[in-house]
Structures are given as structure tokens and as C-alpha cells.
């Protein structure tokens, strides 16, 4: 896993958008299309702003971009009419921040339908579509303060597929305070689905993310440490410890991915630098 520690949120957004644009250009040249996994939340907003700017300057085209979003809330459509058009839904969020401003084809956009009658069938359809498109070339992910990726909360199965998942009480309460709804479940890619992306780009900014980024870095420090030789997975105690650590911080799966990069600002990297001086994150 590579680390790119930048000064602030603007630099994080620029670096992430640049990487996404590079992959769009490379894969479009190579195979005529590119498959992106996208994320919602406050962290990617500036990344999308930057991509929209690059698109307007004709530096990147979305004509051959296919997208799959990580997750979507499940709400009762009778109780919340029009929910999926509002920007608190992830459908509405993506339209507002990216899709309405670029030349992506509507049929290439895939966001899980939280109101689907048969949620299992909807999740299977989503997985099938990802397969049909040849897999995800680059998956963008934010990280929750508890390490969640998409809505894969701590203790999510590491090989999990797209499914309906229960939100933690913390997430439900945050939504209740912020919005006029309190979904109790969501449809989300599983950690297994995310892990299959050919490249994963994790973005994080702000001091609130410092503890979890510190935790993620500490796992990496363990793996990279001089004691690594003693920490082989053949040792049942070590295997148990690492498995537990990964379960408690789902983002740990990035550590085992062959092409994962975290772009974090200095505030989010705060505890990583303080607590784990060795090894220093590698700035690219
Ligand atoms: P945030 O959420 O970008 O709003 O901090 C990230 C996440 O929960 O994945």
C-alpha cells in the first residue's frame, strides 16, 4: 500500500482527480472504456469538482466511463417520496456533484436501487453487471471514523459481496441529525467486491479521520517492521491478531491489496506521523 500525504483537502482532491483522469485516459486507450467505482460522502465532493473542471477544460472525457457506486440507503418510497432524486440519497448526490456536469451516458451509471422490491436480486444484478463490464479498474473510497468502507462496518466479512447491511446506531443517529430520514439499512458492495477492484484509491482529510488513519498506518508499520520475519501468518497467534485487526478496521484490507494508495491530508495523517515515525509514509 502506498501513502501520499499532501498539505490539505484541495491538494488531496487534485491528486485523486488526477489519478482518476489518468486511469480514464489509459483504459480508454487500451480497451475503449474504463470502469470506475465511485464513493459518496463529504470527502469526494472536491474530487468531483476537480473532475468536472478538468472535463470542462476538455482534459478528460466521460464518454466511455462506466460507473458503479459503493452503496445506497434503503428507505420506504411511500414514506419518503422522491428520496432517490434528492441529494441526501446517493443517486441524487452523484447527479448533483458529478453526473449532471459531465458527458457520461446515463446507461453507464450504476447506483444500487435501495427501493427495489427484491433487494437480494438487486444486489446479485449489481455484482453480475460489474462482472460483465470486466471488473472495476479503479475504486475510489472514503473511510468512516470507524474504518468503514462503503457501508461495510467493522466486523463485516472480508469476503462479503454486495448485500443489504444494517447501519450502526452511530450512523443512524448522524443521519437523523443531519437529514429528515433515518434509514436503518443500506445496500452496499461487500469488502470482497471492493477488494477485487484492480486499483483502490482511499481519500481522507481532516483531524476527525486521524485516529483511524493512524490505526491503518499502524497495521502497515507492523507488517513493515523489522520484526516482520517473526510475524508470519503461519504463526496462529499472529494470524488471529491480524484477522481481528482487519475485522475491526475494514480498511485494513487495503494493506493486502496489490495496488492500493491512500491520499490523505496532513490533518488526517496527524496521528500516523506522531505515533508511527517508522516507517515514514512514502510521498509520491
Ligand atoms: P465522509 O464519509 O466522506 O462524509 O467523511 C466517508 C465514509 O463514511 O466513507
PDB file of C-alpha atoms and ligand atoms in Angstrom:
ATOM      1  CA  UNK A   1       0.000   0.000   0.000  1.00  0.00           C
ATOM      2  CA  UNK A   2       1.312   3.439  -0.935  1.00  0.00           C
ATOM      3  CA  UNK A   3       0.832   6.644   1.029  1.00  0.00           C
ATOM      4  CA  UNK A   4       0.601  10.114  -0.425  1.00  0.00           C
ATOM      5  CA  UNK A   5       0.467  12.717   2.336  1.00  0.00           C
ATOM      6  CA  UNK A   6      -0.487  16.141   0.989  1.00  0.00           C
ATOM      7  CA  UNK A   7      -0.972  19.501   2.680  1.00  0.00           C
ATOM      8  CA  UNK A   8      -4.717  19.983   2.592  1.00  0.00           C
ATOM      9  CA  UNK A   9      -8.084  18.921   1.191  1.00  0.00           C
ATOM     10  CA  UNK A  10      -7.596  20.837  -2.074  1.00  0.00           C
ATOM     11  CA  UNK A  11      -4.348  19.008  -2.760  1.00  0.00           C
ATOM     12  CA  UNK A  12      -5.975  15.692  -1.835  1.00  0.00           C
ATOM     13  CA  UNK A  13      -8.787  16.378  -4.311  1.00  0.00           C
ATOM     14  CA  UNK A  14      -6.381  17.404  -7.077  1.00  0.00           C
ATOM     15  CA  UNK A  15      -4.158  14.358  -6.605  1.00  0.00           C
ATOM     16  CA  UNK A  16      -7.147  11.970  -6.556  1.00  0.00           C
ATOM     17  CA  UNK A  17      -8.811  13.579  -9.590  1.00  0.00           C
ATOM     18  CA  UNK A  18      -5.510  13.486 -11.462  1.00  0.00           C
ATOM     19  CA  UNK A  19      -5.130   9.763 -10.764  1.00  0.00           C
ATOM     20  CA  UNK A  20      -8.728   9.049 -11.798  1.00  0.00           C
ATOM     21  CA  UNK A  21      -8.276  11.061 -15.013  1.00  0.00           C
ATOM     22  CA  UNK A  22      -5.033   9.179 -15.768  1.00  0.00           C
ATOM     23  CA  UNK A  23      -6.808   5.828 -15.379  1.00  0.00           C
ATOM     24  CA  UNK A  24      -9.732   7.036 -17.535  1.00  0.00           C
ATOM     25  CA  UNK A  25      -7.316   8.011 -20.327  1.00  0.00           C
ATOM     26  CA  UNK A  26      -5.149   4.883 -20.012  1.00  0.00           C
ATOM     27  CA  UNK A  27      -8.004   2.364 -20.008  1.00  0.00           C
ATOM     28  CA  UNK A  28      -9.970   4.188 -22.711  1.00  0.00           C
ATOM     29  CA  UNK A  29      -6.919   3.988 -24.957  1.00  0.00           C
ATOM     30  CA  UNK A  30      -6.242   0.390 -24.003  1.00  0.00           C
ATOM     31  CA  UNK A  31      -9.716  -1.147 -24.183  1.00  0.00           C
ATOM     32  CA  UNK A  32     -12.114   1.581 -25.297  1.00  0.00           C
ATOM     33  CA  UNK A  33     -13.741   2.043 -21.899  1.00  0.00           C
ATOM     34  CA  UNK A  34     -12.989   2.323 -18.204  1.00  0.00           C
ATOM     35  CA  UNK A  35     -14.916   1.041 -15.190  1.00  0.00           C
ATOM     36  CA  UNK A  36     -14.838   3.251 -12.109  1.00  0.00           C
ATOM     37  CA  UNK A  37     -16.128   2.508  -8.623  1.00  0.00           C
ATOM     38  CA  UNK A  38     -17.307   5.732  -7.010  1.00  0.00           C
ATOM     39  CA  UNK A  39     -17.976   6.932  -3.493  1.00  0.00           C
ATOM     40  CA  UNK A  40     -20.219   9.469  -1.787  1.00  0.00           C
ATOM     41  CA  UNK A  41     -19.832  11.481   1.429  1.00  0.00           C
ATOM     42  CA  UNK A  42     -18.173  14.806   2.097  1.00  0.00           C
ATOM     43  CA  UNK A  43     -14.631  13.662   1.223  1.00  0.00           C
ATOM     44  CA  UNK A  44     -15.115  13.095  -2.541  1.00  0.00           C
ATOM     45  CA  UNK A  45     -17.057  16.316  -3.199  1.00  0.00           C
ATOM     46  CA  UNK A  46     -13.943  18.306  -4.121  1.00  0.00           C
ATOM     47  CA  UNK A  47     -12.580  15.388  -6.136  1.00  0.00           C
ATOM     48  CA  UNK A  48     -15.720  15.519  -8.277  1.00  0.00           C
ATOM     49  CA  UNK A  49     -15.472  19.320  -8.524  1.00  0.00           C
ATOM     50  CA  UNK A  50     -11.953  18.897  -9.854  1.00  0.00           C
ATOM     51  CA  UNK A  51     -13.018  16.216 -12.354  1.00  0.00           C
ATOM     52  CA  UNK A  52     -15.848  18.471 -13.570  1.00  0.00           C
ATOM     53  CA  UNK A  53     -13.334  21.307 -14.000  1.00  0.00           C
ATOM     54  CA  UNK A  54     -10.983  19.022 -15.956  1.00  0.00           C
ATOM     55  CA  UNK A  55     -13.899  17.892 -18.096  1.00  0.00           C
ATOM     56  CA  UNK A  56     -14.906  21.493 -18.853  1.00  0.00           C
ATOM     57  CA  UNK A  57     -11.307  22.206 -19.858  1.00  0.00           C
ATOM     58  CA  UNK A  58     -11.511  19.195 -22.186  1.00  0.00           C
ATOM     59  CA  UNK A  59      -8.778  17.362 -20.284  1.00  0.00           C
ATOM     60  CA  UNK A  60     -10.926  14.298 -19.643  1.00  0.00           C
ATOM     61  CA  UNK A  61     -13.973  12.757 -21.279  1.00  0.00           C
ATOM     62  CA  UNK A  62     -16.562  10.563 -19.568  1.00  0.00           C
ATOM     63  CA  UNK A  63     -17.978   9.284 -22.848  1.00  0.00           C
ATOM     64  CA  UNK A  64     -16.599   5.806 -22.281  1.00  0.00           C
ATOM     65  CA  UNK A  65     -16.749   5.751 -18.499  1.00  0.00           C
ATOM     66  CA  UNK A  66     -18.878   3.122 -16.744  1.00  0.00           C
ATOM     67  CA  UNK A  67     -19.536   3.677 -13.040  1.00  0.00           C
ATOM     68  CA  UNK A  68     -20.632   1.607 -10.055  1.00  0.00           C
ATOM     69  CA  UNK A  69     -21.346   3.339  -6.754  1.00  0.00           C
ATOM     70  CA  UNK A  70     -20.412   1.744  -3.466  1.00  0.00           C
ATOM     71  CA  UNK A  71     -23.769   1.972  -1.720  1.00  0.00           C
ATOM     72  CA  UNK A  72     -27.254   3.447  -1.325  1.00  0.00           C
ATOM     73  CA  UNK A  73     -29.699   3.814   1.562  1.00  0.00           C
ATOM     74  CA  UNK A  74     -32.796   1.676   1.823  1.00  0.00           C
ATOM     75  CA  UNK A  75     -35.850   3.800   2.569  1.00  0.00           C
ATOM     76  CA  UNK A  76     -39.565   3.192   2.137  1.00  0.00           C
ATOM     77  CA  UNK A  77     -40.505   5.017  -1.053  1.00  0.00           C
ATOM     78  CA  UNK A  78     -44.038   5.710   0.186  1.00  0.00           C
ATOM     79  CA  UNK A  79     -42.736   7.359   3.342  1.00  0.00           C
ATOM     80  CA  UNK A  80     -40.052   9.325   1.515  1.00  0.00           C
ATOM     81  CA  UNK A  81     -41.410  10.159  -1.938  1.00  0.00           C
ATOM     82  CA  UNK A  82     -38.766  11.426  -4.329  1.00  0.00           C
ATOM     83  CA  UNK A  83     -35.957  10.358  -1.954  1.00  0.00           C
ATOM     84  CA  UNK A  84     -33.770   8.990  -4.709  1.00  0.00           C
ATOM     85  CA  UNK A  85     -33.837  12.327  -6.554  1.00  0.00           C
ATOM     86  CA  UNK A  86     -32.733  14.291  -3.517  1.00  0.00           C
ATOM     87  CA  UNK A  87     -29.055  14.825  -2.881  1.00  0.00           C
ATOM     88  CA  UNK A  88     -29.226  13.097   0.507  1.00  0.00           C
ATOM     89  CA  UNK A  89     -29.714   9.900  -1.466  1.00  0.00           C
ATOM     90  CA  UNK A  90     -26.592   8.705  -3.199  1.00  0.00           C
ATOM     91  CA  UNK A  91     -28.370   8.727  -6.568  1.00  0.00           C
ATOM     92  CA  UNK A  92     -29.136  12.421  -6.106  1.00  0.00           C
ATOM     93  CA  UNK A  93     -25.673  13.143  -4.672  1.00  0.00           C
ATOM     94  CA  UNK A  94     -23.897  11.715  -7.706  1.00  0.00           C
ATOM     95  CA  UNK A  95     -26.140  13.622 -10.133  1.00  0.00           C
ATOM     96  CA  UNK A  96     -25.562  16.869  -8.273  1.00  0.00           C
ATOM     97  CA  UNK A  97     -21.813  16.586  -7.843  1.00  0.00           C
ATOM     98  CA  UNK A  98     -20.703  14.746 -10.990  1.00  0.00           C
ATOM     99  CA  UNK A  99     -23.077  13.115 -13.439  1.00  0.00           C
ATOM    100  CA  UNK A 100     -25.098  16.247 -14.338  1.00  0.00           C
ATOM    101  CA  UNK A 101     -21.919  18.082 -15.303  1.00  0.00           C
ATOM    102  CA  UNK A 102     -20.036  15.593 -17.480  1.00  0.00           C
ATOM    103  CA  UNK A 103     -20.693  13.688 -20.699  1.00  0.00           C
ATOM    104  CA  UNK A 104     -21.361  10.301 -19.078  1.00  0.00           C
ATOM    105  CA  UNK A 105     -24.020   8.152 -20.737  1.00  0.00           C
ATOM    106  CA  UNK A 106     -26.969   7.522 -18.378  1.00  0.00           C
ATOM    107  CA  UNK A 107     -26.948   3.823 -19.244  1.00  0.00           C
ATOM    108  CA  UNK A 108     -23.345   3.581 -17.997  1.00  0.00           C
ATOM    109  CA  UNK A 109     -24.258   4.782 -14.486  1.00  0.00           C
ATOM    110  CA  UNK A 110     -24.961   2.087 -11.891  1.00  0.00           C
ATOM    111  CA  UNK A 111     -26.182   3.048  -8.441  1.00  0.00           C
ATOM    112  CA  UNK A 112     -27.866   0.377  -6.335  1.00  0.00           C
ATOM    113  CA  UNK A 113     -31.655   0.736  -6.117  1.00  0.00           C
ATOM    114  CA  UNK A 114     -32.440   0.880  -2.429  1.00  0.00           C
ATOM    115  CA  UNK A 115     -36.184   0.751  -3.097  1.00  0.00           C
ATOM    116  CA  UNK A 116     -36.009  -2.473  -5.125  1.00  0.00           C
ATOM    117  CA  UNK A 117     -38.728  -4.928  -4.069  1.00  0.00           C
ATOM    118  CA  UNK A 118     -36.261  -7.813  -4.092  1.00  0.00           C
ATOM    119  CA  UNK A 119     -33.079  -6.455  -2.514  1.00  0.00           C
ATOM    120  CA  UNK A 120     -31.143  -9.708  -2.905  1.00  0.00           C
ATOM    121  CA  UNK A 121     -31.922  -9.828  -6.618  1.00  0.00           C
ATOM    122  CA  UNK A 122     -30.865  -6.180  -6.938  1.00  0.00           C
ATOM    123  CA  UNK A 123     -27.532  -6.960  -5.260  1.00  0.00           C
ATOM    124  CA  UNK A 124     -26.966 -10.020  -7.451  1.00  0.00           C
ATOM    125  CA  UNK A 125     -27.785  -7.960 -10.565  1.00  0.00           C
ATOM    126  CA  UNK A 126     -25.219  -5.332  -9.488  1.00  0.00           C
ATOM    127  CA  UNK A 127     -22.472  -7.931  -8.951  1.00  0.00           C
ATOM    128  CA  UNK A 128     -23.318  -9.519 -12.294  1.00  0.00           C
ATOM    129  CA  UNK A 129     -23.062  -6.169 -14.078  1.00  0.00           C
ATOM    130  CA  UNK A 130     -19.638  -5.491 -12.564  1.00  0.00           C
ATOM    131  CA  UNK A 131     -18.506  -8.890 -13.872  1.00  0.00           C
ATOM    132  CA  UNK A 132     -19.993  -8.267 -17.315  1.00  0.00           C
ATOM    133  CA  UNK A 133     -18.089  -4.981 -17.524  1.00  0.00           C
ATOM    134  CA  UNK A 134     -14.848  -6.831 -16.801  1.00  0.00           C
ATOM    135  CA  UNK A 135     -14.426  -5.681 -13.191  1.00  0.00           C
ATOM    136  CA  UNK A 136     -13.645  -2.311 -11.670  1.00  0.00           C
ATOM    137  CA  UNK A 137     -10.444  -0.640 -12.891  1.00  0.00           C
ATOM    138  CA  UNK A 138     -10.263   1.908 -10.098  1.00  0.00           C
ATOM    139  CA  UNK A 139     -12.361   2.088  -6.933  1.00  0.00           C
ATOM    140  CA  UNK A 140     -12.481   5.399  -5.048  1.00  0.00           C
ATOM    141  CA  UNK A 141     -13.251   5.018  -1.333  1.00  0.00           C
ATOM    142  CA  UNK A 142     -13.608   7.337   1.630  1.00  0.00           C
ATOM    143  CA  UNK A 143     -13.182   5.976   5.133  1.00  0.00           C
ATOM    144  CA  UNK A 144     -15.540   6.207   8.094  1.00  0.00           C
ATOM    145  CA  UNK A 145     -14.282   7.215  11.518  1.00  0.00           C
ATOM    146  CA  UNK A 146     -14.731   3.553  12.449  1.00  0.00           C
ATOM    147  CA  UNK A 147     -12.873   2.378   9.331  1.00  0.00           C
ATOM    148  CA  UNK A 148     -15.942   1.514   7.310  1.00  0.00           C
ATOM    149  CA  UNK A 149     -15.632   1.336   3.528  1.00  0.00           C
ATOM    150  CA  UNK A 150     -18.943   1.902   1.763  1.00  0.00           C
ATOM    151  CA  UNK A 151     -21.280   0.595   4.450  1.00  0.00           C
ATOM    152  CA  UNK A 152     -19.026  -2.302   5.358  1.00  0.00           C
ATOM    153  CA  UNK A 153     -18.893  -1.582   9.069  1.00  0.00           C
ATOM    154  CA  UNK A 154     -16.359  -3.182  11.461  1.00  0.00           C
ATOM    155  CA  UNK A 155     -16.732  -6.964  11.587  1.00  0.00           C
ATOM    156  CA  UNK A 156     -18.064  -7.133   8.025  1.00  0.00           C
ATOM    157  CA  UNK A 157     -16.971 -10.365   6.350  1.00  0.00           C
ATOM    158  CA  UNK A 158     -13.736  -9.851   4.464  1.00  0.00           C
ATOM    159  CA  UNK A 159     -15.080 -11.836   1.514  1.00  0.00           C
ATOM    160  CA  UNK A 160     -18.527 -10.194   1.586  1.00  0.00           C
ATOM    161  CA  UNK A 161     -20.399  -9.462  -1.628  1.00  0.00           C
ATOM    162  CA  UNK A 162     -22.940  -6.710  -2.378  1.00  0.00           C
ATOM    163  CA  UNK A 163     -25.824  -7.090   0.058  1.00  0.00           C
ATOM    164  CA  UNK A 164     -28.289  -5.334   2.339  1.00  0.00           C
ATOM    165  CA  UNK A 165     -26.445  -4.338   5.506  1.00  0.00           C
ATOM    166  CA  UNK A 166     -27.540  -2.920   8.841  1.00  0.00           C
ATOM    167  CA  UNK A 167     -26.259   0.547   9.642  1.00  0.00           C
ATOM    168  CA  UNK A 168     -24.676   1.037  13.049  1.00  0.00           C
ATOM    169  CA  UNK A 169     -26.624   3.071  15.597  1.00  0.00           C
ATOM    170  CA  UNK A 170     -23.940   5.775  15.286  1.00  0.00           C
ATOM    171  CA  UNK A 171     -24.576   6.129  11.539  1.00  0.00           C
ATOM    172  CA  UNK A 172     -28.365   6.134  12.040  1.00  0.00           C
ATOM    173  CA  UNK A 173     -28.091   8.876  14.672  1.00  0.00           C
ATOM    174  CA  UNK A 174     -25.827  11.018  12.486  1.00  0.00           C
ATOM    175  CA  UNK A 175     -28.322  10.770   9.620  1.00  0.00           C
ATOM    176  CA  UNK A 176     -31.221  11.602  11.900  1.00  0.00           C
ATOM    177  CA  UNK A 177     -29.466  14.773  13.000  1.00  0.00           C
ATOM    178  CA  UNK A 178     -28.382  15.788   9.503  1.00  0.00           C
ATOM    179  CA  UNK A 179     -31.398  14.793   7.406  1.00  0.00           C
ATOM    180  CA  UNK A 180     -35.113  14.124   7.629  1.00  0.00           C
ATOM    181  CA  UNK A 181     -34.702  10.376   7.466  1.00  0.00           C
ATOM    182  CA  UNK A 182     -33.102   7.547   9.367  1.00  0.00           C
ATOM    183  CA  UNK A 183     -32.513   4.578   7.096  1.00  0.00           C
ATOM    184  CA  UNK A 184     -31.692   1.507   9.149  1.00  0.00           C
ATOM    185  CA  UNK A 185     -30.185  -0.470   6.303  1.00  0.00           C
ATOM    186  CA  UNK A 186     -28.370   0.161   3.049  1.00  0.00           C
ATOM    187  CA  UNK A 187     -27.317  -1.814   0.022  1.00  0.00           C
ATOM    188  CA  UNK A 188     -23.531  -1.882  -0.140  1.00  0.00           C
ATOM    189  CA  UNK A 189     -20.738  -3.510  -2.051  1.00  0.00           C
ATOM    190  CA  UNK A 190     -19.041  -6.043   0.206  1.00  0.00           C
ATOM    191  CA  UNK A 191     -15.387  -5.976   1.202  1.00  0.00           C
ATOM    192  CA  UNK A 192     -14.827  -8.869  -1.206  1.00  0.00           C
ATOM    193  CA  UNK A 193     -16.344  -6.816  -4.045  1.00  0.00           C
ATOM    194  CA  UNK A 194     -14.184  -3.790  -3.188  1.00  0.00           C
ATOM    195  CA  UNK A 195     -11.075  -5.918  -2.854  1.00  0.00           C
ATOM    196  CA  UNK A 196     -11.482  -7.188  -6.426  1.00  0.00           C
ATOM    197  CA  UNK A 197     -11.014  -3.710  -7.922  1.00  0.00           C
ATOM    198  CA  UNK A 198      -7.748  -3.590  -9.843  1.00  0.00           C
ATOM    199  CA  UNK A 199      -6.772  -0.392  -8.053  1.00  0.00           C
ATOM    200  CA  UNK A 200      -8.135   1.192  -4.879  1.00  0.00           C
ATOM    201  CA  UNK A 201      -7.746   4.885  -4.068  1.00  0.00           C
ATOM    202  CA  UNK A 202      -8.552   5.837  -0.498  1.00  0.00           C
ATOM    203  CA  UNK A 203      -9.033   9.509   0.330  1.00  0.00           C
ATOM    204  CA  UNK A 204      -9.233  11.090   3.778  1.00  0.00           C
ATOM    205  CA  UNK A 205      -8.970  14.597   5.128  1.00  0.00           C
ATOM    206  CA  UNK A 206      -9.447  16.382   8.415  1.00  0.00           C
ATOM    207  CA  UNK A 207      -8.480  15.683  12.004  1.00  0.00           C
ATOM    208  CA  UNK A 208     -11.579  13.525  12.627  1.00  0.00           C
ATOM    209  CA  UNK A 209     -10.005  10.854  10.443  1.00  0.00           C
ATOM    210  CA  UNK A 210      -6.612  10.995  12.174  1.00  0.00           C
ATOM    211  CA  UNK A 211      -7.255   8.143  14.665  1.00  0.00           C
ATOM    212  CA  UNK A 212      -8.488   5.682  12.049  1.00  0.00           C
ATOM    213  CA  UNK A 213      -5.754   6.628   9.584  1.00  0.00           C
ATOM    214  CA  UNK A 214      -3.271   6.217  12.447  1.00  0.00           C
ATOM    215  CA  UNK A 215      -4.736   2.774  13.072  1.00  0.00           C
ATOM    216  CA  UNK A 216      -4.477   1.822   9.415  1.00  0.00           C
ATOM    217  CA  UNK A 217      -0.880   3.034   9.283  1.00  0.00           C
ATOM    218  CA  UNK A 218      -0.011   1.114  12.436  1.00  0.00           C
ATOM    219  CA  UNK A 219      -1.047  -2.133  10.771  1.00  0.00           C
ATOM    220  CA  UNK A 220       1.227  -1.254   7.919  1.00  0.00           C
ATOM    221  CA  UNK A 221       4.001  -0.386  10.323  1.00  0.00           C
ATOM    222  CA  UNK A 222       3.638  -3.841  11.889  1.00  0.00           C
ATOM    223  CA  UNK A 223       3.876  -5.522   8.521  1.00  0.00           C
ATOM    224  CA  UNK A 224       6.852  -3.405   7.514  1.00  0.00           C
ATOM    225  CA  UNK A 225       8.667  -3.511  10.805  1.00  0.00           C
ATOM    226  CA  UNK A 226      11.989  -5.144  11.430  1.00  0.00           C
ATOM    227  CA  UNK A 227      10.061  -7.819  13.318  1.00  0.00           C
ATOM    228  CA  UNK A 228       8.151  -8.760  10.224  1.00  0.00           C
ATOM    229  CA  UNK A 229      10.037 -12.012   9.916  1.00  0.00           C
ATOM    230  CA  UNK A 230       8.586 -13.077  13.255  1.00  0.00           C
ATOM    231  CA  UNK A 231       5.101 -12.059  12.228  1.00  0.00           C
ATOM    232  CA  UNK A 232       4.385 -14.722   9.665  1.00  0.00           C
ATOM    233  CA  UNK A 233       0.826 -15.787   9.051  1.00  0.00           C
ATOM    234  CA  UNK A 234       1.921 -19.365   9.755  1.00  0.00           C
ATOM    235  CA  UNK A 235       2.012 -18.384  13.374  1.00  0.00           C
ATOM    236  CA  UNK A 236      -1.587 -18.939  14.566  1.00  0.00           C
ATOM    237  CA  UNK A 237      -1.362 -16.195  17.192  1.00  0.00           C
ATOM    238  CA  UNK A 238      -0.226 -13.612  14.612  1.00  0.00           C
ATOM    239  CA  UNK A 239      -2.812 -14.760  12.111  1.00  0.00           C
ATOM    240  CA  UNK A 240      -5.517 -14.334  14.774  1.00  0.00           C
ATOM    241  CA  UNK A 241      -4.271 -10.870  15.732  1.00  0.00           C
ATOM    242  CA  UNK A 242      -4.110  -9.667  12.137  1.00  0.00           C
ATOM    243  CA  UNK A 243      -7.510 -11.157  11.299  1.00  0.00           C
ATOM    244  CA  UNK A 244      -9.005  -9.417  14.335  1.00  0.00           C
ATOM    245  CA  UNK A 245      -7.364  -6.136  13.397  1.00  0.00           C
ATOM    246  CA  UNK A 246      -8.681  -6.385   9.855  1.00  0.00           C
ATOM    247  CA  UNK A 247     -12.156  -7.225  11.106  1.00  0.00           C
ATOM    248  CA  UNK A 248     -12.216  -4.251  13.427  1.00  0.00           C
ATOM    249  CA  UNK A 249     -10.891  -1.847  10.829  1.00  0.00           C
ATOM    250  CA  UNK A 250     -12.324  -2.896   7.460  1.00  0.00           C
ATOM    251  CA  UNK A 251      -9.923  -0.528   5.690  1.00  0.00           C
ATOM    252  CA  UNK A 252      -7.132  -2.940   6.660  1.00  0.00           C
ATOM    253  CA  UNK A 253      -7.972  -4.866   3.526  1.00  0.00           C
ATOM    254  CA  UNK A 254      -6.127  -2.172   1.584  1.00  0.00           C
ATOM    255  CA  UNK A 255      -2.972  -3.372   3.218  1.00  0.00           C
ATOM    256  CA  UNK A 256      -3.337  -6.724   1.489  1.00  0.00           C
ATOM    257  CA  UNK A 257      -4.338  -5.289  -1.884  1.00  0.00           C
ATOM    258  CA  UNK A 258      -1.689  -5.250  -4.598  1.00  0.00           C
ATOM    259  CA  UNK A 259      -2.470  -1.746  -5.866  1.00  0.00           C
ATOM    260  CA  UNK A 260      -3.885   0.486  -3.154  1.00  0.00           C
ATOM    261  CA  UNK A 261      -2.972   4.099  -2.463  1.00  0.00           C
ATOM    262  CA  UNK A 262      -4.135   6.371   0.331  1.00  0.00           C
ATOM    263  CA  UNK A 263      -4.134  10.102  -0.349  1.00  0.00           C
ATOM    264  CA  UNK A 264      -4.507  11.851   2.983  1.00  0.00           C
ATOM    265  CA  UNK A 265      -4.047  15.435   4.088  1.00  0.00           C
ATOM    266  CA  UNK A 266      -1.782  16.450   6.961  1.00  0.00           C
ATOM    267  CA  UNK A 267      -4.676  16.695   9.410  1.00  0.00           C
ATOM    268  CA  UNK A 268      -5.805  13.139   8.665  1.00  0.00           C
ATOM    269  CA  UNK A 269      -2.184  11.955   8.789  1.00  0.00           C
ATOM    270  CA  UNK A 270      -1.617  13.639  12.162  1.00  0.00           C
ATOM    271  CA  UNK A 271      -1.637  10.560  14.355  1.00  0.00           C
ATOM    272  CA  UNK A 272       0.071   8.431  11.777  1.00  0.00           C
ATOM    273  CA  UNK A 273       3.088  10.707  11.840  1.00  0.00           C
ATOM    274  CA  UNK A 274       3.086  11.127  15.614  1.00  0.00           C
ATOM    275  CA  UNK A 275       2.575   7.538  16.612  1.00  0.00           C
ATOM    276  CA  UNK A 276       4.393   5.730  13.859  1.00  0.00           C
ATOM    277  CA  UNK A 277       7.522   7.597  12.974  1.00  0.00           C
ATOM    278  CA  UNK A 278       8.932   4.453  11.374  1.00  0.00           C
ATOM    279  CA  UNK A 279       8.403   3.857   8.552  1.00  0.00           C
ATOM    280  CA  UNK A 280       7.556   7.303   7.275  1.00  0.00           C
ATOM    281  CA  UNK A 281       4.750   7.365   4.757  1.00  0.00           C
ATOM    282  CA  UNK A 282       6.102   7.464   1.245  1.00  0.00           C
ATOM    283  CA  UNK A 283       5.021  10.614  -0.563  1.00  0.00           C
ATOM    284  CA  UNK A 284       4.716  10.075  -4.305  1.00  0.00           C
TER     285      UNK A 284
HETATM  286  P1  LIG B   1     -17.241  11.296   4.738  1.00  0.00           P
HETATM  287  O1  LIG B   1     -17.645   9.787   4.838  1.00  0.00           O
HETATM  288  O2  LIG B   1     -16.566  11.462   3.419  1.00  0.00           O
HETATM  289  O3  LIG B   1     -18.548  12.056   4.796  1.00  0.00           O
HETATM  290  O4  LIG B   1     -16.340  11.588   5.882  1.00  0.00           O
HETATM  291  C1  LIG B   1     -16.720   8.828   4.491  1.00  0.00           C
HETATM  292  C2  LIG B   1     -17.314   7.471   4.714  1.00  0.00           C
HETATM  293  O5  LIG B   1     -18.095   7.321   5.659  1.00  0.00           O
HETATM  294  O6  LIG B   1     -16.986   6.566   3.940  1.00  0.00           O
END
